[in-house]
Amino acid sequence: MPPELPAPAASAPVDRRYLLERVDDAAVVQLYADGFRDLALRERILIWHLSQAAIAGRDIFYDQRYAHNLDMRDVLEAMVSHARDIDPATRAEIERYSKLFWINTGPYNNLTARKFVLACTPDAFAAAAQAAARGGARFPLGDGETLDALLDRLRPMFFDSEFDPTVTAKTPPRGHDILTASANNLYVGVTMKDLEGVEERYALNSRVVKGDGGIVEEVYRVGGKYSRYIEAIIEHLDAAIANATEPMANALRALIAFYRSGEDADREAYDIAWVRDKASPVDTINGFVEVYLDARSIKGAWEALVFYVNAEKTHQIRTLAEHAQWFEDHMPWDPKYRKEGVHGVTARAIDVVIETGESGPITPVGINLPNDQGIRERYGSKSVSLSNVTEAFERSTLPEFRTEFSWTPEEAARAMKWSAFASELTTNMHEVIGHGSGKVDQQLNGNPQAALKEHFSAIEESRADLVALYFVADRRLVELGLVDREAHDDIVRAEYEAYARNALVQLRRVRQGTHIEEDHMRNRQMIVRWLMRHTRAIEVRVREGKTYFVMEDAAAFREGVGRLLAEVQRIKGEGDYAAARALVETYGVHFDPALRDEVVARVDRLRLPSYTAFVMPRLEAIRNGDGEIVDVTISYPLDLTSQMLEYSAATSHLRP
Ligand SMILES: [Zn+2]
């Protein structure tokens, strides 16, 4: 997931547009895939089919995130694309809200998990809908439903922030549990108590519904839930196979088999085939993968990415991977959790061509899969660093972002000089030697998620961050040629300073409420707060009414990181839920709202965004008279709205 200050670009043109627009506190940035043109035709065609598969499944994630999402999106898109006769003020508000809706895949902020609503009146909204209808817009009316009745039905979803207020609530309000307080569509009418003693056969790829007959798993597979989308995905994956390398073709066949059966054994076979494909220049992730959307950290949210290897930038990440065993042997934790014979983490720098579902328009900067701990231990994992995403982040970042929260000009200068380099390095370390490392006690059956439940993701993310923070200061990096000897101390200091600052600056992202929901944010808050409490590394200082988190002592910082890492690994290794909960809730969840208000005022004065959404490149297939693809071209739309409308139109025929 994105660090605050990602790394620089090597050789992109300087004059093109990255930052396209601001929508509230989101930045919209164009993503470029410069290497696409240099790929062989066979690879471009392969990418085209995989991209079609990525678009085909996009609506699955909309539906998983909120049961009313697709109806809401239809209403908004009908109005946005027939806006000519809508009152200008209402139209501007509908466009603002629609963009936030697309960026966040529904009405919930991706960072805070809280709902955002339309700021016009329901009457103005209804008048706008009527104007759009007169202009030819078509709305998702139910059987015999009028437009007014449809708008009435969706009124609480669009206008009432207290109706279904939180998409994923790991800290539920009184009277709720983590499922009943979460508005996502992964469970219907199910409480945590209902699930006691229930053994889910399709844990990752099902929705759990409580009906008259008790608890039912609706399996995501052909013939099951989302069947039409899944069949469309399969069709495109199948078309891709002809142009894939043999190891990749094997992985695609295994993925298709899993999409057909939904059985866990087929998912394992796919994970293994995917990990075994270590060398293909093109790759994809397509399926039910990450578990952040589920408060229980069990159900996979659908996502797709299509990417090719960026050979130039793969060197650093590959060097880390080749020496993964050395890092494993020097982990500052109980030797019984050290893995022996670390299976090659296959690590590469990549450029993404498209990301949908949970990975787009908001994207991670690094990914390490599969998540199945058992498969990681037996077969290793693949780790990718999203170079062109990192580049676009960097190119769209304003310099004030670094200076405003630095205590001294020297700190700001260090950030200017090194933070991009340091954050790319630590992102790679996070993925390659962080997530890839360590083992857990036998009795957990390779599944610490089940034991750590809603705190698993925050614990695992902090473990990976701590590994990176610990080893970034190790001389081994100099020996491996990854870091310049003279600059090493400065780079470490810049990274530690940036990490401390981030715990303050990230509060801008939680504009409502007084606690943090998002797991990566929890882990970063937790690490810094823990270090403040247990070491002398970081001081809180105030000057002219402005608060600063000042990293004072890099040696103390690293020593504290090592101590905390040993404890976090123990928690994961033993599945110690009580300790995970105490750690996350004490240091990672709560914050002082007055401090947040101060930070928000400072970033708003400078117009700094809280998060970034990306417009993907656009591919076009050129066909000959027989309908065969003879070329695939790439272009850059520079416009979020047109891309979102195009994606939605591509799947409208698949809707139930
Ligand atoms: Zn991570």
XYZ file of C-alpha atoms and ligand atoms in Angstrom:
657
model
C 0.000 0.000 0.000
C 1.080 3.583 -0.640
C 3.683 5.091 1.632
C 3.293 8.831 1.992
C 6.182 9.814 -0.208
C 6.844 7.395 -2.986
C 9.869 7.236 -5.186
C 11.047 9.039 -8.267
C 10.900 8.373 -11.928
C 13.862 7.498 -14.016
C 13.290 8.790 -17.468
C 9.753 10.002 -18.094
C 9.014 13.087 -20.193
C 8.921 16.136 -17.941
C 6.210 18.186 -19.568
C 3.233 15.865 -19.525
C 0.289 16.085 -17.150
C 0.185 13.980 -14.013
C -2.123 15.837 -11.618
C -5.412 16.159 -13.525
C -7.755 17.573 -10.897
C -8.652 17.787 -7.218
C -11.960 16.444 -5.900
C -12.339 17.436 -2.256
C -9.271 15.943 -0.585
C -8.538 13.448 -3.393
C -6.030 14.041 -6.176
C -6.732 12.528 -9.601
C -3.528 11.568 -11.419
C -2.839 10.075 -14.853
C -0.860 6.823 -14.893
C 1.561 6.204 -17.777
C 2.890 2.897 -19.084
C 5.763 3.988 -21.299
C 7.185 0.521 -21.834
C 3.989 -0.823 -23.384
C 4.919 0.341 -26.883
C 8.190 -1.603 -26.745
C 6.519 -4.915 -25.926
C 6.203 -7.583 -28.592
C 2.851 -7.708 -30.399
C 2.108 -11.053 -28.783
C 2.542 -9.478 -25.348
C 0.418 -6.462 -26.234
C -2.387 -8.739 -27.388
C -2.032 -10.798 -24.219
C -2.325 -7.641 -22.140
C -5.390 -6.579 -24.096
C -7.279 -9.801 -23.280
C -6.226 -9.648 -19.634
C -7.388 -6.023 -19.472
C -10.766 -7.046 -20.808
C -10.933 -9.639 -18.016
C -10.057 -6.892 -15.526
C -12.912 -4.716 -16.742
C -15.362 -7.659 -16.846
C -15.092 -8.250 -13.087
C -15.081 -4.635 -11.953
C -18.754 -4.638 -10.918
C -18.196 -7.569 -8.553
C -16.226 -5.338 -6.218
C -18.867 -2.606 -6.464
C -21.454 -5.132 -5.326
C -19.242 -6.605 -2.583
C -18.543 -3.195 -1.155
C -22.175 -2.199 -0.863
C -25.356 -3.958 -1.976
C -26.821 -0.693 -3.342
C -23.662 0.429 -5.119
C -24.581 -0.575 -8.668
C -28.039 1.004 -8.532
C -26.517 4.168 -7.115
C -23.836 4.211 -9.797
C -26.432 3.718 -12.556
C -28.413 6.688 -11.274
C -25.335 8.904 -11.092
C -24.008 7.869 -14.486
C -27.400 8.388 -16.133
C -27.365 11.952 -14.818
C -23.702 12.729 -15.513
C -24.017 11.603 -19.114
C -27.286 13.529 -19.681
C -26.482 16.655 -17.721
C -27.239 19.354 -20.280
C -30.563 20.493 -18.818
C -29.671 20.055 -15.129
C -29.497 23.204 -12.997
C -25.789 24.206 -12.960
C -25.316 24.223 -9.157
C -26.960 20.811 -8.771
C -25.020 19.514 -11.728
C -21.706 20.600 -10.187
C -22.593 18.842 -6.931
C -23.643 15.644 -8.726
C -20.373 15.652 -10.654
C -18.323 16.165 -7.490
C -20.140 13.364 -5.679
C -19.952 11.022 -8.686
C -16.200 11.441 -8.947
C -15.758 10.646 -5.250
C -18.098 7.683 -5.732
C -15.993 6.276 -8.589
C -12.708 6.982 -6.818
C -13.860 5.162 -3.663
C -16.017 2.522 -5.408
C -19.168 3.675 -3.659
C -20.186 6.122 -0.953
C -17.553 5.111 1.621
C -14.196 6.819 1.984
C -11.488 4.227 1.395
C -9.355 5.500 4.272
C -11.879 6.243 6.982
C -14.505 3.649 5.924
C -17.088 6.364 6.674
C -19.954 7.339 4.430
C -20.041 10.570 2.435
C -23.307 12.027 1.109
C -24.717 14.364 -1.541
C -24.716 18.006 -0.490
C -27.710 19.106 -2.598
C -31.323 18.606 -1.441
C -33.278 15.478 -2.361
C -35.700 17.752 -4.270
C -32.926 19.285 -6.344
C -31.575 15.793 -7.007
C -35.028 14.582 -8.140
C -35.429 17.593 -10.424
C -32.026 16.852 -11.922
C -33.013 13.230 -12.501
C -36.219 14.319 -14.265
C -34.217 16.716 -16.450
C -31.792 13.920 -17.335
C -34.690 11.571 -18.105
C -36.185 14.157 -20.459
C -32.789 14.305 -22.128
C -32.888 10.543 -22.764
C -31.216 9.130 -19.632
C -32.257 5.613 -18.635
C -32.493 4.726 -14.942
C -32.265 1.307 -13.201
C -36.002 1.051 -12.479
C -37.336 -2.070 -10.780
C -40.437 -3.827 -12.154
C -43.175 -1.208 -12.394
C -41.058 1.277 -10.478
C -41.273 4.993 -11.304
C -38.273 7.293 -11.262
C -39.599 9.005 -8.127
C -40.044 5.668 -6.389
C -36.473 4.705 -7.316
C -35.112 7.960 -5.905
C -37.168 7.471 -2.737
C -35.762 3.969 -2.348
C -32.185 5.216 -2.678
C -32.682 8.391 -0.690
C -31.116 7.180 2.585
C -28.129 5.787 0.672
C -27.464 9.120 -1.057
C -28.424 11.554 1.693
C -28.371 10.071 5.200
C -24.864 9.732 6.635
C -26.219 7.798 9.628
C -27.837 5.127 7.438
C -25.300 2.279 6.955
C -22.615 4.673 8.217
C -19.473 2.491 7.965
C -18.373 0.021 5.286
C -15.978 -1.949 7.525
C -16.167 -1.423 11.281
C -13.446 -3.214 13.188
C -14.188 -1.044 16.227
C -17.992 -1.271 16.343
C -20.195 1.081 18.367
C -21.992 -0.191 21.473
C -24.746 -2.673 20.696
C -23.107 -3.860 17.459
C -20.510 -6.415 16.533
C -17.954 -6.071 13.718
C -20.360 -7.613 11.188
C -23.613 -5.868 12.064
C -21.794 -2.525 12.192
C -20.260 -3.053 8.725
C -22.345 -2.011 5.705
C -20.466 -4.143 3.173
C -22.190 -6.949 1.294
C -20.022 -9.859 2.472
C -22.581 -10.916 5.095
C -26.348 -10.578 5.090
C -28.186 -10.646 8.415
C -25.297 -12.451 10.096
C -23.862 -11.697 13.554
C -20.530 -12.872 14.943
C -22.508 -15.068 17.336
C -24.267 -16.748 14.392
C -20.874 -17.805 13.086
C -19.721 -19.499 16.282
C -19.100 -23.132 15.471
C -19.806 -22.577 11.765
C -17.117 -24.073 9.543
C -16.992 -22.140 6.276
C -16.130 -24.352 3.355
C -15.608 -21.415 0.985
C -14.078 -18.986 3.444
C -12.362 -16.710 0.931
C -14.822 -16.721 -1.959
C -18.333 -16.602 -0.594
C -20.951 -14.315 0.843
C -22.551 -15.588 4.048
C -26.315 -15.177 4.287
C -28.632 -15.983 7.166
C -31.984 -17.207 5.898
C -34.871 -19.336 7.129
C -32.777 -22.445 6.690
C -29.891 -21.057 8.711
C -26.448 -19.965 7.528
C -25.759 -20.356 3.800
C -22.561 -19.731 1.837
C -23.213 -18.183 -1.571
C -20.118 -19.230 -3.459
C -18.473 -16.925 -6.012
C -18.127 -19.255 -9.007
C -19.712 -20.270 -12.291
C -23.301 -21.176 -11.449
C -23.044 -19.371 -8.115
C -22.960 -15.766 -7.031
C -21.523 -13.374 -9.652
C -21.746 -16.167 -12.240
C -22.301 -13.881 -15.233
C -19.307 -11.701 -14.421
C -17.156 -14.726 -13.707
C -18.132 -16.344 -17.017
C -17.139 -13.143 -18.816
C -13.808 -13.058 -16.979
C -13.177 -16.682 -17.964
C -13.915 -15.941 -21.613
C -11.232 -13.243 -21.711
C -8.707 -15.268 -19.701
C -9.291 -18.144 -22.072
C -8.639 -15.890 -25.064
C -5.418 -14.722 -23.423
C -3.910 -18.212 -23.097
C -2.816 -18.469 -26.749
C -0.384 -15.578 -26.315
C 0.876 -16.481 -22.827
C 4.139 -18.235 -21.977
C 3.706 -21.862 -20.915
C 4.048 -21.213 -17.147
C 1.607 -18.327 -17.401
C -0.816 -20.378 -19.491
C -0.742 -23.011 -16.737
C -1.568 -20.379 -14.140
C -4.428 -19.000 -16.263
C -5.867 -22.483 -16.750
C -5.687 -23.078 -13.007
C -7.384 -19.751 -12.337
C -10.191 -20.652 -14.733
C -10.609 -24.014 -12.993
C -10.916 -22.222 -9.648
C -13.429 -19.709 -11.025
C -15.493 -22.683 -12.269
C -15.440 -24.839 -9.126
C -14.891 -22.337 -6.316
C -13.184 -25.162 -4.412
C -10.298 -24.347 -2.103
C -8.142 -27.130 -3.568
C -8.382 -25.406 -6.962
C -7.521 -22.071 -5.386
C -4.395 -23.664 -3.917
C -3.487 -25.188 -7.271
C -3.855 -21.758 -8.846
C -1.738 -20.043 -6.167
C 1.005 -22.627 -6.724
C 0.880 -22.311 -10.528
C 0.965 -18.522 -10.243
C 3.967 -18.538 -7.893
C 5.779 -20.977 -10.187
C 5.519 -18.574 -13.107
C 8.595 -16.594 -12.181
C 9.880 -15.272 -15.475
C 7.002 -14.235 -17.737
C 7.316 -10.638 -18.896
C 3.570 -10.081 -18.497
C 1.479 -11.098 -15.508
C -1.942 -10.577 -13.952
C -3.653 -10.774 -10.606
C -7.350 -11.471 -11.026
C -9.624 -12.755 -8.300
C -10.751 -12.613 -4.678
C -7.520 -11.630 -3.016
C -7.160 -9.170 -0.143
C -9.242 -9.331 3.018
C -9.263 -5.701 4.197
C -12.928 -5.163 3.289
C -14.020 -7.909 5.683
C -13.986 -6.938 9.365
C -13.155 -10.608 10.072
C -10.238 -10.543 7.571
C -11.536 -13.719 5.870
C -13.499 -12.812 2.718
C -11.566 -11.851 -0.390
C -12.451 -8.654 -2.237
C -12.292 -8.899 -6.019
C -9.486 -7.099 -7.805
C -7.529 -7.237 -11.036
C -4.180 -5.882 -12.169
C -2.417 -6.381 -15.494
C 1.259 -5.496 -15.718
C 4.576 -6.048 -17.434
C 8.062 -6.186 -15.967
C 10.103 -2.986 -15.818
C 13.538 -4.529 -16.330
C 15.453 -1.355 -15.543
C 13.966 -1.046 -12.069
C 13.893 -4.726 -11.197
C 17.527 -4.823 -10.109
C 17.098 -3.498 -6.550
C 14.119 -5.624 -5.676
C 15.757 -8.726 -7.149
C 18.914 -8.202 -5.100
C 16.825 -8.149 -1.918
C 15.056 -11.315 -2.989
C 18.287 -13.144 -3.756
C 19.525 -12.417 -0.253
C 16.233 -13.081 1.523
C 17.796 -15.911 3.541
C 20.453 -13.601 4.980
C 17.761 -11.209 6.212
C 15.719 -14.111 7.559
C 18.756 -15.346 9.504
C 19.240 -11.900 11.041
C 15.649 -11.159 12.018
C 15.586 -9.740 15.554
C 13.000 -12.283 16.684
C 12.967 -15.652 18.394
C 14.995 -18.021 16.159
C 12.145 -20.536 16.191
C 10.206 -18.154 13.886
C 13.025 -17.944 11.342
C 12.321 -19.703 8.093
C 14.981 -22.022 6.777
C 15.548 -22.590 3.096
C 13.593 -19.445 2.205
C 11.916 -20.185 -1.088
C 12.811 -17.669 -3.696
C 10.634 -14.665 -3.343
C 10.221 -13.672 -6.977
C 10.546 -9.952 -6.874
C 10.119 -7.545 -9.731
C 9.467 -3.942 -10.514
C 6.487 -3.640 -12.808
C 4.407 -1.114 -14.693
C 0.665 -1.614 -14.430
C -1.517 -1.131 -17.473
C -4.861 -1.427 -15.703
C -6.136 -1.862 -12.153
C -9.777 -2.436 -11.269
C -11.865 -3.651 -8.341
C -10.104 -3.136 -5.051
C -6.865 -1.975 -6.782
C -8.243 0.872 -8.826
C -8.676 3.839 -9.153
C -6.891 3.824 -5.770
C -3.877 1.570 -5.960
C -1.223 -0.024 -3.795
C 2.466 0.663 -4.605
C 3.633 -2.817 -3.684
C 2.024 -6.273 -3.634
C 3.188 -9.593 -2.271
C 1.080 -12.688 -2.932
C -0.306 -15.232 -2.393
C -1.745 -14.534 1.035
C -2.013 -18.229 1.884
C 0.649 -18.617 4.600
C 0.999 -22.352 3.960
C 1.744 -21.848 0.267
C 4.168 -19.029 1.017
C 6.109 -21.293 3.336
C 6.193 -24.201 0.888
C 6.433 -22.465 -2.507
C 7.473 -18.879 -1.803
C 5.745 -15.796 -3.062
C 5.850 -13.183 -5.778
C 6.425 -9.589 -4.946
C 5.942 -6.625 -7.218
C 6.674 -2.971 -6.836
C 4.460 -0.763 -8.998
C 7.047 1.540 -10.549
C 4.816 3.660 -12.724
C 2.382 4.208 -9.843
C 5.239 5.330 -7.624
C 6.491 7.588 -10.394
C 3.087 9.195 -10.880
C 2.710 9.742 -7.112
C 6.070 11.444 -7.005
C 5.458 13.608 -10.050
C 2.152 14.818 -8.642
C 3.383 15.547 -5.091
C 3.668 19.186 -4.038
C 6.940 20.256 -2.313
C 5.020 21.915 0.559
C 3.990 18.448 1.576
C 7.522 17.862 2.880
C 8.389 21.270 4.293
C 5.251 22.024 6.319
C 5.787 19.213 8.833
C 9.598 19.251 9.081
C 11.040 20.723 12.309
C 14.207 22.080 10.679
C 15.232 23.170 7.164
C 17.821 20.348 7.304
C 15.053 17.801 7.831
C 13.096 19.256 4.908
C 16.200 19.176 2.728
C 16.868 15.552 3.652
C 13.277 14.726 2.732
C 13.627 16.485 -0.613
C 16.837 14.680 -1.348
C 16.174 11.178 -0.060
C 12.563 10.419 0.768
C 11.687 9.225 -2.721
C 14.685 6.889 -2.845
C 14.222 5.721 0.748
C 10.541 5.063 0.387
C 10.968 3.003 -2.767
C 13.682 0.993 -1.020
C 11.601 0.413 2.113
C 8.523 -0.422 0.048
C 10.557 -3.122 -1.668
C 11.885 -4.351 1.671
C 8.360 -4.334 3.122
C 7.146 -6.598 0.328
C 10.142 -8.819 -0.341
C 11.768 -9.474 3.029
C 8.845 -8.243 5.186
C 5.680 -10.079 4.159
C 7.785 -12.889 2.759
C 9.491 -13.614 6.087
C 8.972 -15.644 9.221
C 6.905 -18.672 10.106
C 4.134 -19.428 12.560
C 3.475 -22.132 15.135
C 2.355 -25.501 13.795
C -0.944 -25.402 15.655
C -2.128 -22.408 13.587
C -2.195 -24.596 10.448
C -0.635 -21.841 8.402
C -3.624 -19.615 9.144
C -2.821 -16.891 11.686
C -5.694 -14.823 10.203
C -8.217 -17.046 11.944
C -6.595 -16.422 15.326
C -5.924 -12.689 15.003
C -9.232 -11.879 13.273
C -9.906 -8.138 12.822
C -6.375 -7.299 13.995
C -4.558 -9.623 11.633
C -4.050 -7.137 8.799
C -2.745 -4.340 11.026
C -0.344 -6.751 12.738
C 0.898 -8.192 9.456
C 1.364 -4.759 7.877
C 3.263 -3.533 10.910
C 5.456 -6.622 10.799
C 6.405 -5.873 7.189
C 6.991 -2.167 7.915
C 9.142 -3.002 10.942
C 11.305 -5.385 8.928
C 11.954 -2.590 6.424
C 12.670 -0.013 9.139
C 14.981 -2.407 10.931
C 17.089 -3.417 7.946
C 17.182 -0.077 6.170
C 19.794 0.870 8.781
C 21.827 -2.309 8.259
C 25.293 -2.026 6.659
C 24.389 -5.109 4.661
C 22.544 -2.818 2.236
C 25.819 -1.053 1.496
C 27.588 -4.385 0.968
C 24.860 -5.416 -1.457
C 25.368 -2.218 -3.431
C 21.815 -1.015 -2.772
C 22.808 2.067 -0.807
C 25.747 4.425 -1.117
C 28.121 4.122 1.874
C 28.567 7.876 2.405
C 24.851 8.582 2.140
C 23.602 5.673 4.231
C 23.229 7.531 7.541
C 21.427 10.397 5.864
C 19.071 8.025 4.046
C 18.234 6.191 7.274
C 17.625 9.467 9.058
C 15.406 10.725 6.211
C 13.371 7.520 6.295
C 12.921 7.536 10.083
C 12.012 11.222 10.041
C 9.494 10.656 7.264
C 7.990 7.705 9.133
C 7.575 9.755 12.319
C 6.136 12.742 10.423
C 3.690 10.499 8.652
C 1.970 9.502 11.897
C 1.068 13.159 12.269
C 0.363 13.976 8.627
C -1.810 10.918 8.033
C -4.362 12.249 10.530
C -5.524 14.568 7.721
C -7.069 11.518 6.126
C -9.466 10.877 9.016
C -11.588 13.977 8.843
C -14.489 12.519 10.820
C -14.574 10.614 14.094
C -11.743 9.985 16.502
C -10.416 6.624 15.472
C -8.503 5.057 12.617
C -10.051 2.127 10.695
C -7.708 1.506 7.766
C -5.152 -1.195 8.617
C -2.045 0.379 7.050
C -2.818 3.635 8.829
C -3.328 1.767 12.094
C -0.011 0.014 11.781
C 1.899 3.234 11.060
C 0.228 5.091 13.915
C 0.868 2.140 16.206
C 4.596 1.909 15.465
C 5.241 5.613 16.006
C 3.142 5.836 19.174
C 4.802 2.727 20.568
C 8.253 4.184 19.879
C 7.247 7.445 21.570
C 6.183 5.534 24.653
C 9.052 3.043 24.869
C 12.095 4.854 23.445
C 13.622 8.327 23.268
C 13.638 8.278 19.459
C 10.785 10.703 18.742
C 9.794 13.948 20.457
C 6.559 15.885 20.131
C 7.293 19.620 19.845
C 5.122 22.687 19.336
C 6.176 25.936 17.683
C 3.835 28.821 16.940
C 0.826 26.612 17.519
C 2.070 23.934 15.104
C 2.839 20.402 16.259
C 5.827 18.412 14.993
C 6.872 14.792 15.474
C 10.633 15.134 15.592
C 12.837 12.092 15.062
C 15.766 12.765 17.397
C 17.755 9.582 17.753
C 18.091 7.120 14.872
C 19.919 4.502 16.966
C 17.134 4.515 19.570
C 14.589 4.353 16.749
C 16.170 1.247 15.292
C 16.625 -0.441 18.668
C 12.939 0.145 19.470
C 11.875 -1.147 16.059
C 13.811 -4.360 16.689
C 12.130 -4.856 20.068
C 8.653 -4.213 18.722
C 9.291 -6.449 15.716
C 10.211 -9.370 17.978
C 6.925 -8.925 19.834
C 4.825 -8.527 16.675
C 6.347 -11.685 15.188
C 5.623 -13.535 18.450
C 1.999 -12.348 18.275
C 1.645 -13.600 14.707
C 3.567 -16.805 15.415
C 1.414 -17.746 18.395
C -1.820 -16.214 17.099
C -2.009 -14.201 20.338
C -5.289 -12.333 19.803
C -5.346 -10.602 23.192
C -1.866 -9.145 22.699
C -2.657 -8.098 19.095
C -5.745 -6.319 20.232
C -3.996 -4.583 23.123
C -1.191 -3.380 20.868
C -3.409 -2.140 18.032
C -6.038 -0.551 20.247
C -3.582 1.095 22.637
C -1.336 2.652 20.009
C -2.977 2.386 16.577
C -6.634 3.306 16.769
C -7.308 6.424 18.805
C -5.991 9.924 18.336
C -6.510 13.412 19.689
C -9.152 15.140 17.523
C -7.709 18.583 18.324
C -4.394 17.482 16.834
C -6.194 16.146 13.756
C -8.046 19.451 13.343
C -4.736 21.275 13.468
C -3.225 19.000 10.808
C -6.298 19.309 8.570
C -6.150 23.101 8.809
C -2.467 23.063 7.852
C -2.889 20.810 4.818
C -6.016 22.609 3.672
C -4.213 25.932 3.783
C -1.645 24.378 1.439
C -4.252 22.442 -0.560
C -2.520 19.114 -0.022
C -4.535 16.010 -0.975
C -5.237 13.148 1.442
C -5.175 10.393 -1.149
C -4.702 9.802 -4.848
C -6.797 8.112 -7.516
C -5.440 7.104 -10.905
C -6.750 7.295 -14.426
C -5.526 4.186 -16.229
C -4.029 4.079 -19.710
C -6.519 3.172 -22.425
C -5.910 0.250 -24.769
C -7.440 -0.197 -28.165
C -7.387 -3.357 -30.261
C -6.952 -2.869 -34.001
C -8.567 -5.675 -35.980
C -8.299 -6.855 -39.577
C -11.215 -7.761 -41.827
C -11.483 -11.193 -40.188
C -11.789 -9.680 -36.747
C -8.313 -10.784 -35.703
C -6.334 -8.401 -33.520
C -3.356 -7.102 -35.496
C -2.222 -4.409 -33.097
C -2.972 -2.937 -29.665
C -2.387 0.764 -29.104
C -2.132 2.712 -25.875
C -3.318 6.242 -25.092
C -3.939 8.370 -22.002
C -7.478 9.685 -21.435
C -6.495 12.443 -18.917
C -10.082 12.298 -17.651
C -11.592 10.235 -14.840
C -15.228 10.667 -15.847
C -14.903 9.399 -19.407
C -12.904 6.374 -18.263
C -15.402 5.434 -15.563
C -18.333 5.766 -17.991
C -16.484 3.649 -20.541
C -15.753 0.869 -18.019
C -19.348 0.830 -16.780
C -20.736 0.680 -20.322
C -18.488 -2.305 -21.053
C -20.255 -4.450 -18.431
C -23.825 -3.127 -18.501
C -24.976 -6.216 -20.449
C -23.772 -8.479 -17.628
C -25.989 -6.936 -14.972
C -28.707 -9.159 -13.512
Zn 1.924 -4.776 3.083
